[in-house]
Structures are given as structure tokens and as C-alpha cells.
Coordinates of C-alpha atoms and ligand atoms in Angstrom, one line a residue:
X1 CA 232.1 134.0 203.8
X2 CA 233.1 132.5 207.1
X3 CA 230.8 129.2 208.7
X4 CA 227.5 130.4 210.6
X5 CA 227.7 128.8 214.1
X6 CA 223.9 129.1 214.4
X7 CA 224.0 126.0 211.8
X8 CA 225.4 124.2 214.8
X9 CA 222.9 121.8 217.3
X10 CA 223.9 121.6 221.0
X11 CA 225.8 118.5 220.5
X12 CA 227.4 119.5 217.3
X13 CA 228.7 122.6 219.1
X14 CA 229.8 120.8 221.9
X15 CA 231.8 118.7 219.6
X16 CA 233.8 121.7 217.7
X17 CA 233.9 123.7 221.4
X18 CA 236.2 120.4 222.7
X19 CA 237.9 120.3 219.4
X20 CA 239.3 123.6 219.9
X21 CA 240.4 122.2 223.4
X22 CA 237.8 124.0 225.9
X23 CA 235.5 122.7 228.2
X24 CA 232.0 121.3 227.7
X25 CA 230.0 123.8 229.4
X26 CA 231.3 125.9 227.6
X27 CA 229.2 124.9 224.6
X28 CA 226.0 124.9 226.4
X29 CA 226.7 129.0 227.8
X30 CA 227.6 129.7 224.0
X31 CA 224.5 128.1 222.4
X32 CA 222.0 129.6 225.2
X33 CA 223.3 133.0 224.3
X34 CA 223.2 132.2 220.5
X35 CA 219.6 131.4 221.2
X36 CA 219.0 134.5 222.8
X37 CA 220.2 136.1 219.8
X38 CA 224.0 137.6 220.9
X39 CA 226.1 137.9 218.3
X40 CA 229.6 135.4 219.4
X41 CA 231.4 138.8 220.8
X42 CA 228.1 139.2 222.9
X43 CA 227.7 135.9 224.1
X44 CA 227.5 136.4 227.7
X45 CA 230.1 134.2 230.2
X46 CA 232.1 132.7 227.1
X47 CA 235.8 133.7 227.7
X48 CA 237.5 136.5 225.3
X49 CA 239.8 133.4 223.8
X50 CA 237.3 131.3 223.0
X51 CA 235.4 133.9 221.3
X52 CA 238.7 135.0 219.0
X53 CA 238.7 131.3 218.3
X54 CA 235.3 131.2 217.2
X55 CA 235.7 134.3 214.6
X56 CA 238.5 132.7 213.1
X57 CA 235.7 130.3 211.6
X58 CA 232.3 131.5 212.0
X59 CA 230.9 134.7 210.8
X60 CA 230.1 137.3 214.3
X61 CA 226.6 137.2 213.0
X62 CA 224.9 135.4 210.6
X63 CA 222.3 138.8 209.8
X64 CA 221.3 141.9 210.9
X65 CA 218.3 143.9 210.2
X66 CA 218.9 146.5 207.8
X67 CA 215.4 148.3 208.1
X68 CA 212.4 147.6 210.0
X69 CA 209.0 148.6 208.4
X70 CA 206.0 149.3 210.6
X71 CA 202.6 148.9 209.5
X72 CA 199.5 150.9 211.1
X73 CA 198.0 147.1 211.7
X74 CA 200.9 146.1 214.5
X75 CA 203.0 143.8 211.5
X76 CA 206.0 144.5 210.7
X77 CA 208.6 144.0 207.9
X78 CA 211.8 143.0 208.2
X79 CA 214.7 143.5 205.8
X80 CA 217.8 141.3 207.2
X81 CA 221.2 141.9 205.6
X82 CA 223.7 138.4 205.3
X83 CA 226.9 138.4 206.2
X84 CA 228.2 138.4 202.1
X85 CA 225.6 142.0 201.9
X86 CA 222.6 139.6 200.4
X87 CA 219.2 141.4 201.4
X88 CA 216.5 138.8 202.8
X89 CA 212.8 139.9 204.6
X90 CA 210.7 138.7 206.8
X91 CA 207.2 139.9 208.3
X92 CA 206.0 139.3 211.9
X93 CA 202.3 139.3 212.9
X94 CA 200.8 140.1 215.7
X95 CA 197.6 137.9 216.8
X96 CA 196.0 137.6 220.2
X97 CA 197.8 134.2 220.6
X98 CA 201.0 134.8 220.2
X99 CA 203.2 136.2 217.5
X100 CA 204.0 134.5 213.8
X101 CA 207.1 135.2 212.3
X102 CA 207.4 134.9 208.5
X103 CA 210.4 133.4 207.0
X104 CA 212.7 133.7 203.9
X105 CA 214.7 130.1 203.1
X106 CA 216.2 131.2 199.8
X107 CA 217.6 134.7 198.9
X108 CA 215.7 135.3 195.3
X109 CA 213.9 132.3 193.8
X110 CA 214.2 130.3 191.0
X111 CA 210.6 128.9 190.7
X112 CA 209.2 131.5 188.4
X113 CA 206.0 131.9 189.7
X114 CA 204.2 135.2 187.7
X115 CA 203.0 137.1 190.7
X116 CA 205.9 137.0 192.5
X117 CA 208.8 139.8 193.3
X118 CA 211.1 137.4 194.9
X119 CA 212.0 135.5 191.6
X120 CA 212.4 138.6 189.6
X121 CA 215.9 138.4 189.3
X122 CA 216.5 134.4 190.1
X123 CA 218.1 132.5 192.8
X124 CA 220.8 134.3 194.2
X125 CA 221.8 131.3 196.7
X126 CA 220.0 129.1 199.3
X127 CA 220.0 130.3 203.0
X128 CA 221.7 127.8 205.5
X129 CA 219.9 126.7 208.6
X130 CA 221.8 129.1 211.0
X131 CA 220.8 132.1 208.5
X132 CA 216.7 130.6 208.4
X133 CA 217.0 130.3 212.3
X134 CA 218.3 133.5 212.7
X135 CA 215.9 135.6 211.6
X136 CA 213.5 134.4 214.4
X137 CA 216.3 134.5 216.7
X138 CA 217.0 138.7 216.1
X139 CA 213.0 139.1 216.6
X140 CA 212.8 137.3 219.4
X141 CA 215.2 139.0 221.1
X142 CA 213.7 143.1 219.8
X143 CA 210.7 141.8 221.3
X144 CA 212.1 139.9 224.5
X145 CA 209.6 142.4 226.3
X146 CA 206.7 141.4 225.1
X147 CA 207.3 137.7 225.5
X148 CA 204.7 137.4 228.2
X149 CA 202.2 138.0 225.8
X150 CA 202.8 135.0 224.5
X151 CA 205.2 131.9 224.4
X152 CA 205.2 128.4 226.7
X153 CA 207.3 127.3 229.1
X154 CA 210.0 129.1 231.8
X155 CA 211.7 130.5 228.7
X156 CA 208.9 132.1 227.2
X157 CA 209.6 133.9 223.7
X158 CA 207.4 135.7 221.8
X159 CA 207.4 134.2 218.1
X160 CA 205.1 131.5 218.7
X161 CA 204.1 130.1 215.1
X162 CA 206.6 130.1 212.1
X163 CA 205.2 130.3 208.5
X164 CA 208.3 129.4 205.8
X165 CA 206.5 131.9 202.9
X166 CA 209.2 134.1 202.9
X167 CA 211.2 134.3 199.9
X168 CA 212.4 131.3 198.3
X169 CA 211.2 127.6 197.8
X170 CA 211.7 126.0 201.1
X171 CA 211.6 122.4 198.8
X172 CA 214.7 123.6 196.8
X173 CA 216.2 124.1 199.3
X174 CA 215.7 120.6 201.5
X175 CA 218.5 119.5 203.5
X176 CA 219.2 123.1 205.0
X177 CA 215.3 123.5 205.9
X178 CA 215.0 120.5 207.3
X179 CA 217.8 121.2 209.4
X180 CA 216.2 124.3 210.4
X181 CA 213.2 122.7 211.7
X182 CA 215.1 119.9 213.3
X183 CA 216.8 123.5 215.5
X184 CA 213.8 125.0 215.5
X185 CA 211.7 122.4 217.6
X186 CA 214.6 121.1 219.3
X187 CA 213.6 120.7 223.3
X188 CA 217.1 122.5 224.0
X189 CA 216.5 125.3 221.5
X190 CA 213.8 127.2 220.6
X191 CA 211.0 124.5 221.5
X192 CA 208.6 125.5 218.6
X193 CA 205.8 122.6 218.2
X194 CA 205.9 121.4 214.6
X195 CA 202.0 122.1 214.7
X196 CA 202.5 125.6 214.8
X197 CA 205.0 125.5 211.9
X198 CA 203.4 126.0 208.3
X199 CA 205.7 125.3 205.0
X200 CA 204.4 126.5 201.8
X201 CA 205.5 124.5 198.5
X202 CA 204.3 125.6 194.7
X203 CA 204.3 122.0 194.8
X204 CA 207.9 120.0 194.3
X205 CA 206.1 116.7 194.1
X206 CA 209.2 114.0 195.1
X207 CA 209.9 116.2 198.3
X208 CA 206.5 116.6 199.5
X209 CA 206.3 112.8 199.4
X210 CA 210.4 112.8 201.2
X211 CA 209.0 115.7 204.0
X212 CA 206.0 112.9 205.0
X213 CA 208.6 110.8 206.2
X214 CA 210.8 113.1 208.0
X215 CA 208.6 113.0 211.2
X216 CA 207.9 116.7 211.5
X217 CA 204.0 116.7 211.6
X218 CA 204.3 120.8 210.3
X219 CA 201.3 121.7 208.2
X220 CA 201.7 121.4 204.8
X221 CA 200.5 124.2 202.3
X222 CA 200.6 123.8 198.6
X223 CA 200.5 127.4 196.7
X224 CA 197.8 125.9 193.7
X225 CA 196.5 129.4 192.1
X226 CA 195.0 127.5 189.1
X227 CA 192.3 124.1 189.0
X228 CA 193.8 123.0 185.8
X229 CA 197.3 122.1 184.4
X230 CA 197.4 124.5 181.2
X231 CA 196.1 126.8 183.4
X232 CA 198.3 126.6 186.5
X233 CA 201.2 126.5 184.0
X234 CA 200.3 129.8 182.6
X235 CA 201.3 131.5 186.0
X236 CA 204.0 128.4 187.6
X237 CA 206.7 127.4 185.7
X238 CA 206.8 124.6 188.2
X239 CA 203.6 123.5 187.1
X240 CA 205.0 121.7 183.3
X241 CA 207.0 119.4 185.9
X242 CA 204.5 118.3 188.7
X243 CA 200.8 117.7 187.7
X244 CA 197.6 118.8 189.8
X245 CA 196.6 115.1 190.2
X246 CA 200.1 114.3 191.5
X247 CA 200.5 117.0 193.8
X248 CA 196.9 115.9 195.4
X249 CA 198.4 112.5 195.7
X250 CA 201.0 113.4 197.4
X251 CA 199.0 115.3 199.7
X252 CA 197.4 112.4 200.2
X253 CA 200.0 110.5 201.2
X254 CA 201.2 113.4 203.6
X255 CA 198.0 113.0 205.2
X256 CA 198.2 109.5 205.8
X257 CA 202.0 109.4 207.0
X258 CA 201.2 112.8 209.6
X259 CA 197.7 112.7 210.4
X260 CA 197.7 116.8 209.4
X261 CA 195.3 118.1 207.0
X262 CA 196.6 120.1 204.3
X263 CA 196.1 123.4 203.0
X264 CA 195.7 125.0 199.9
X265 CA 196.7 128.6 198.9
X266 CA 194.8 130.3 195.9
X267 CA 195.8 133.9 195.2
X268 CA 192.6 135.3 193.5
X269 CA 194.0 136.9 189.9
X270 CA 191.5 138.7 188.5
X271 CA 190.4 137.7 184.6
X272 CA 192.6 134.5 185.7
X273 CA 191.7 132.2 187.9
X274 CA 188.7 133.5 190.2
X275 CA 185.5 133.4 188.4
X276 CA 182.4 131.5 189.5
X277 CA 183.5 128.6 187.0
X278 CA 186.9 127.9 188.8
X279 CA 185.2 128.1 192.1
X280 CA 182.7 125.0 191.0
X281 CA 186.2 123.6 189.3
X282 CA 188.2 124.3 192.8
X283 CA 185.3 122.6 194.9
X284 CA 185.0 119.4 192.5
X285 CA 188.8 119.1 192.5
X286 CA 189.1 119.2 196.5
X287 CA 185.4 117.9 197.9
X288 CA 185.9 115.5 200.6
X289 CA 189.3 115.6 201.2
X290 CA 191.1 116.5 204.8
X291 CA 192.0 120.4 203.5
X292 CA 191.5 123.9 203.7
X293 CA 191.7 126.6 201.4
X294 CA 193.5 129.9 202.1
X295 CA 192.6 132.9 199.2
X296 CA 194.8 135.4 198.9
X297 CA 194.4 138.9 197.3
X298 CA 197.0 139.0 194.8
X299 CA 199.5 141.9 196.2
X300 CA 199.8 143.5 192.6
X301 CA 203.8 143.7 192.0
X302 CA 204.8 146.7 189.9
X303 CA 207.2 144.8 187.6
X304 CA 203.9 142.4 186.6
X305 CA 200.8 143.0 184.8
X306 CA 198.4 140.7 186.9
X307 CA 195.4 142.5 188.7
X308 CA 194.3 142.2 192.4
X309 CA 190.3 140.8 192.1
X310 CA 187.7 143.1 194.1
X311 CA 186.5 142.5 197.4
X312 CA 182.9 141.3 196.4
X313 CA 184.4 138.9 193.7
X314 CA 186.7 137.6 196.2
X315 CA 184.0 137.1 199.1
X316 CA 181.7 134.9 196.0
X317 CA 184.5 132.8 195.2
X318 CA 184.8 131.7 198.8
X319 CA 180.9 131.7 199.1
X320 CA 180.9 129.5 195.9
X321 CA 183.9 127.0 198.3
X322 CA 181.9 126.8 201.4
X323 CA 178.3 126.2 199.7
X324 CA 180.1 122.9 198.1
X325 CA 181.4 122.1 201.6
X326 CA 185.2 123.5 201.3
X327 CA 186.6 124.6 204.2
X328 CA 188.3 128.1 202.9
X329 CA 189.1 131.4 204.4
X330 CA 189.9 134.8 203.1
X331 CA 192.9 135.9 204.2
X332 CA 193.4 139.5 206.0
X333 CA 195.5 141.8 204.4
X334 CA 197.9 142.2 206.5
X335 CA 200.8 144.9 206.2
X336 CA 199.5 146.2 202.5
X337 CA 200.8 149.4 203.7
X338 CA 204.4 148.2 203.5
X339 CA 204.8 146.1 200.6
X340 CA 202.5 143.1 201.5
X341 CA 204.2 140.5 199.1
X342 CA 207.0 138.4 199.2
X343 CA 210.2 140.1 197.6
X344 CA 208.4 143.3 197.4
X345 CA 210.0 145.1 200.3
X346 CA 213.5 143.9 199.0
X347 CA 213.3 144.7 195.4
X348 CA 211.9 148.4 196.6
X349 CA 214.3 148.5 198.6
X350 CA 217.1 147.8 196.1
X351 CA 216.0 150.2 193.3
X352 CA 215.3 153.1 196.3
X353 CA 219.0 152.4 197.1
X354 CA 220.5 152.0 193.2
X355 CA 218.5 155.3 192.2
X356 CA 219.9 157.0 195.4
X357 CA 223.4 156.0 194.5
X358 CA 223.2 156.3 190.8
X359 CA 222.0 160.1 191.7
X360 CA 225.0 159.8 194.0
X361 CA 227.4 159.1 191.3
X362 CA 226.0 161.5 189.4
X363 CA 226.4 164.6 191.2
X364 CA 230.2 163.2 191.6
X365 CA 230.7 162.9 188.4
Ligands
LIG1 N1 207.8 129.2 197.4 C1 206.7 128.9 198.3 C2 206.6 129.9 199.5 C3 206.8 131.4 199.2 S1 205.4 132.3 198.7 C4 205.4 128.8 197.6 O1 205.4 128.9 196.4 O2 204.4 128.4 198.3 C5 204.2 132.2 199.9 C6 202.8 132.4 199.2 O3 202.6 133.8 198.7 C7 202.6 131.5 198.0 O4 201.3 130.9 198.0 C8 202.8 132.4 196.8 O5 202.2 131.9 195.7 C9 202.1 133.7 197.4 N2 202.5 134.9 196.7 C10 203.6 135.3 196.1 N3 203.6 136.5 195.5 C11 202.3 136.9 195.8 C12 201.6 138.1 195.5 N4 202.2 139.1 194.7 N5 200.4 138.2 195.9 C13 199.8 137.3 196.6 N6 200.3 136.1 196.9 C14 201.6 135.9 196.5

């Protein structure tokens, strides 16, 4: 695979656009156009030369959506081919404020976690900046016509909020997310306020302490699912290296270095992990401290035996939270209709296509 040239900033752009002998303004029409989501042979005003020199290195494109999936609630689901043929997906919501755009840092997973399509076949390779960037780049620009909806500024665009629970562990993969969000709330590029950025760990404990000190005040979200160790280990792998205890510590400390509460994300799994007892266990665990708790219905994955809890089940545990004084929400279901769960969309996706070209080679043969 060729280099992405989204991975680039403005000034390490300008630097490679003088070392293949060109002019500095150059670099500055090349990484506007970028930003608007041209693919280097579309980058407006850039001379034919310079883009030939540019796709001896870099790749035209970084991805491309494959197939876009619309849901009757306004999301949509986004299945973005790499350059090397790797499937990633992303979701975009639609809320009165402005848009939030859901994305993958990893293609597969490594983590484990039980519930979870996108580790069902392993990590298949991290995602570099340029390819994380990128996603929100191609949405923007399908949706350029909305942007006054939402959006700040003269340049108004309309993903407004960036959530990093796509597919992958954005902790496992550090430097290259951490790049991302240097581009992503870069004044000269996409401008996003690390306030409306959320990153969601299962809870790498040494780079939750490392992100603190990064100064991007993003919100931090921990995926816990379980109130005890033996529990939590049950359903995350992860779990038999980072305790509870020093994952709350190093909330803690994340608190203390950025100001930003925390949040917590508990998928309710029913006969698991959401009866009235862990509710009581979940509210001892977090009383008093400066978080909030998002519950999620599990999205039952087909490959996996664990069971979505009920509605009225759901709406007691987070009764049971805010009687003890947690701050918790419910989260909407949003796009159930098209494979609400992370990996879900891609690994349908794959076996639709296999079984389509299996039945192919079949009727070949
Ligand atoms: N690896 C990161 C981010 C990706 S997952 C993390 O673990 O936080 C984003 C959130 O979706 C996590 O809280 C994850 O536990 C949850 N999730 C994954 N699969 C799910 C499913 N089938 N149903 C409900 N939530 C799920």
C-alpha cells in the first residue's frame, strides 16, 4: 500500500510539497481540498504534475464507501473500503444540534470483549490517522448540503461531534489516534473542539493515565459492563490485565489533569450483569464521583449467545442509579434496523458477499 497524504498536517505537507521542488502555496490549495474530501486527482487548482508526483507516493484515496445503509430513524451506516480492500464502518447520527459521526480506529480488534462482532476474527491492522480522519472527511463532504444545519465558523461542516466507538481499541492503537485528534481539532483543519470529541477505552489503564497528559480535554468513556473483577473478566479479556480499582484511579487522575468528568458505559446483558443487585454494586462503586453512566442494550450479535435485557428491566436498573444519586442515561437505540453494533454491519456484510461468491463459484464450477 502506498502512504496516505491525509496522515499529513499543514506544515508537514508543506514540507514534502517543497521537497518535491514546488511552491508553498501549493500545499495549503492541496490540503484545503483534502479537507474538503477530493481525492489528490480531484484536488481543485493543484497542477496535473504535481498531482502525478503525489500518486507516485500516496494512495489517490485513503477509502471509499462501499455501501451506505439508511435507517428509518435518519442514521446511517457506513461501510468504508481501504485502499489494501480492508472493510471498516462507521455510523452518523443525526441530532437537533448538529451531526455525530462514529468512528472505527482499528480494522478488527484484538481486545476480545464477548459481545462484540468487531473482534470476531482478531486485529486485522491498526488504521493510520489519514485513514481515522478520513472517514469524517467523505461524510462531510455527502452531506456538504446540509452543513447549515449545523457546524461553526465561515467553513461550516456538518459532523459536529466525533465519538471513536467504531471498531477497534482506540488505546491500542495510541500514537496514530492521537495524531488523529491533533488533525482533527487543528484550527487549520477541521476545527472540531475536543469537548465534542468522546473516546471510548475497555480500559487500557497505562494509556488512560498517558491520554491525561496529552492536553486534549476529549471526554473520556470507559466501556465497564461488569462491578466486579471475576465478573468483568467473564465478558473482557482485558479485564485479567487492568483491575476495576485501577481503571477508577486512573479516571481519577484524568479528572484532575482535564477538568472533564468521565463516563461510564454498561451494556445491560441479561442473566449477567443487570439485576437489581449490580445496580446497588454499580452505585456503591461510583457514588460521589465526577461521572455519568451510559446503559446500553446489548445489540445481540448472531455469532454470540448473550441476550439483550427487556425494556422494563433496563428502565429499573437506571431507576436503581439515579435513586443512589448516579447520573446515568439510557441510551436510544439508534439504527437497530441496520445492524446497530459495532462490527455487525461488516461481518454481515462479509458472509452476504462470501455466500454470494461461494454460490458464484459454484454455478462455475
Ligand atoms: N474498544 C472501545 C470502543 C469500541 S466499542 C471500547 O471497548 O470502549 C464502543 C462501545 O460499544 C463499547 O462500550 C462496547 O463495549 C460496546 N459494544 C460493543 N458491542 C456491543 C453490542 N453488541 N451491544 C452493545 N454494546 C456493544
Amino acid at each position: 500500500m502506498k502512504k496516505i497524504l491525509q496522515d499529513l498536517s499543514l506544515a508537514e505537507l508543506t514540507q514534502e510539497i517543497i521537497s518535491l521542488g514546488e511552491r508553498k502555496f501549493r500545499a495549503a490549495q492541496a490540503f484545503s481540498g483534502l479537507l474538503s474530501g477530493k481525492t489528490v486527482e480531484e484536488l481543485p487548482a493543484v497542477p496535473k504534475a504535481l498531482k502525478e508526483k503525489l500518486l507516485q507516493t500516496y494512495e489517490n484515496a485513503p477509502l471509499a464507501v462501499e455501501k451506505t445503509f439508511y435507517s428509518s430513524d435518519g442514521t446511517e451506516k457506513y461501510l468504508f473500503r481501504l485502499a489494501d480492500g480492508n472493510l471498516i464502518e462507521g455510523v452518523l447520527m443525526k441530532y437537533k444540534y448538529g451531526y455525530t459521526q462514529c468512528v472505527s480506529t482499528q480494522a478488527g480488534c484484538r481486545m476480545g470483549c464477548k459481545f462484540c462482532a468487531s473482534t470476531l476474527n482478531g486485529l486485522i491492522r491498526n488504521l493510520t490517522p489519514g485513514e481515522i480522519l478520513s472517514q469524517i472527511l467523505l461524510v462531510n463532504a455527502l452531506h456538504k448540503n446540509d452543513a447549515d444545519l449545523a457546524g461553526e465558523g465561515k467553513e461550516k461542516r456538518a459532523v459536529t461531534n466525533v465519538v471513536l466507538m467504531g471498531s477497534g481499541e482506540p488505546l491500542d492503537n495510541y500514537d496514530n489516534v492521537i495524531k488523529f485528534l491533533r488533525l482533527l481539532t487543528a484550527k487549520e483543519g477541521l476545527n472540531v473542539s475536543a469537548r465534542n470529541i468522546s473516546l471510548s477505552t475497555c480500559g487500557l489503564v497505562p494509556k488512560m493515565y498517558r491520554l491525561a497528559d496529552e492536553g486534549i480535554p476529549l471526554n473520556l468513556t470507559v466501556s465497564l459492563h461488569a462491578t466486579e473483577d471475576s465478573e468483568r473478566q467473564k465478558i473482557m479479556p482485558v479485564a485479567r490485565a487492568y483491575k476495576i480499582a485501577d481503571i477508577l484511579k486512573a479516571c481519577a487522575n484524568y479528572f484532575n489533569k482535564t477538568g472533564r468528568r468521565y463516563y461510564f458505559e454498561y451494556t445491560l446483558i441479561d442473566g449477567e450483569n443487570c439485576d437489581e443487585a449490580h445496580a446497588e454494586a454499580l452505585s456503591a462503586l461510583l457514588k460521589g464521583k465526577p461521572c455519568h453512566v451510559n446503559l446500553i442494550r446489548l445489540n445481540e450479535v448472531k455469532e454470540r449467545s448473550l441476550k439483550a435485557t427487556g425494556d422494563k428491566n433496563a428502565y429499573r436498573f437506571m431507576g436503581v442509579l439515579q435513586k443512589n444519586g448516579i447520573s446515568a442515561t439510557l441510551r436510544r437505540q439508534i439504527g437497530a434496523d441496520i445492524g446497530g453494533a459495532c462490527g455487525q454491519l461488516r461481518a454481515a456484510y462479509v458472509k452476504e458477499k462470501n455466500e454470494r461468491e461461494i454460490a458464484a463459484k459454484d454455478v462455475r464450477d
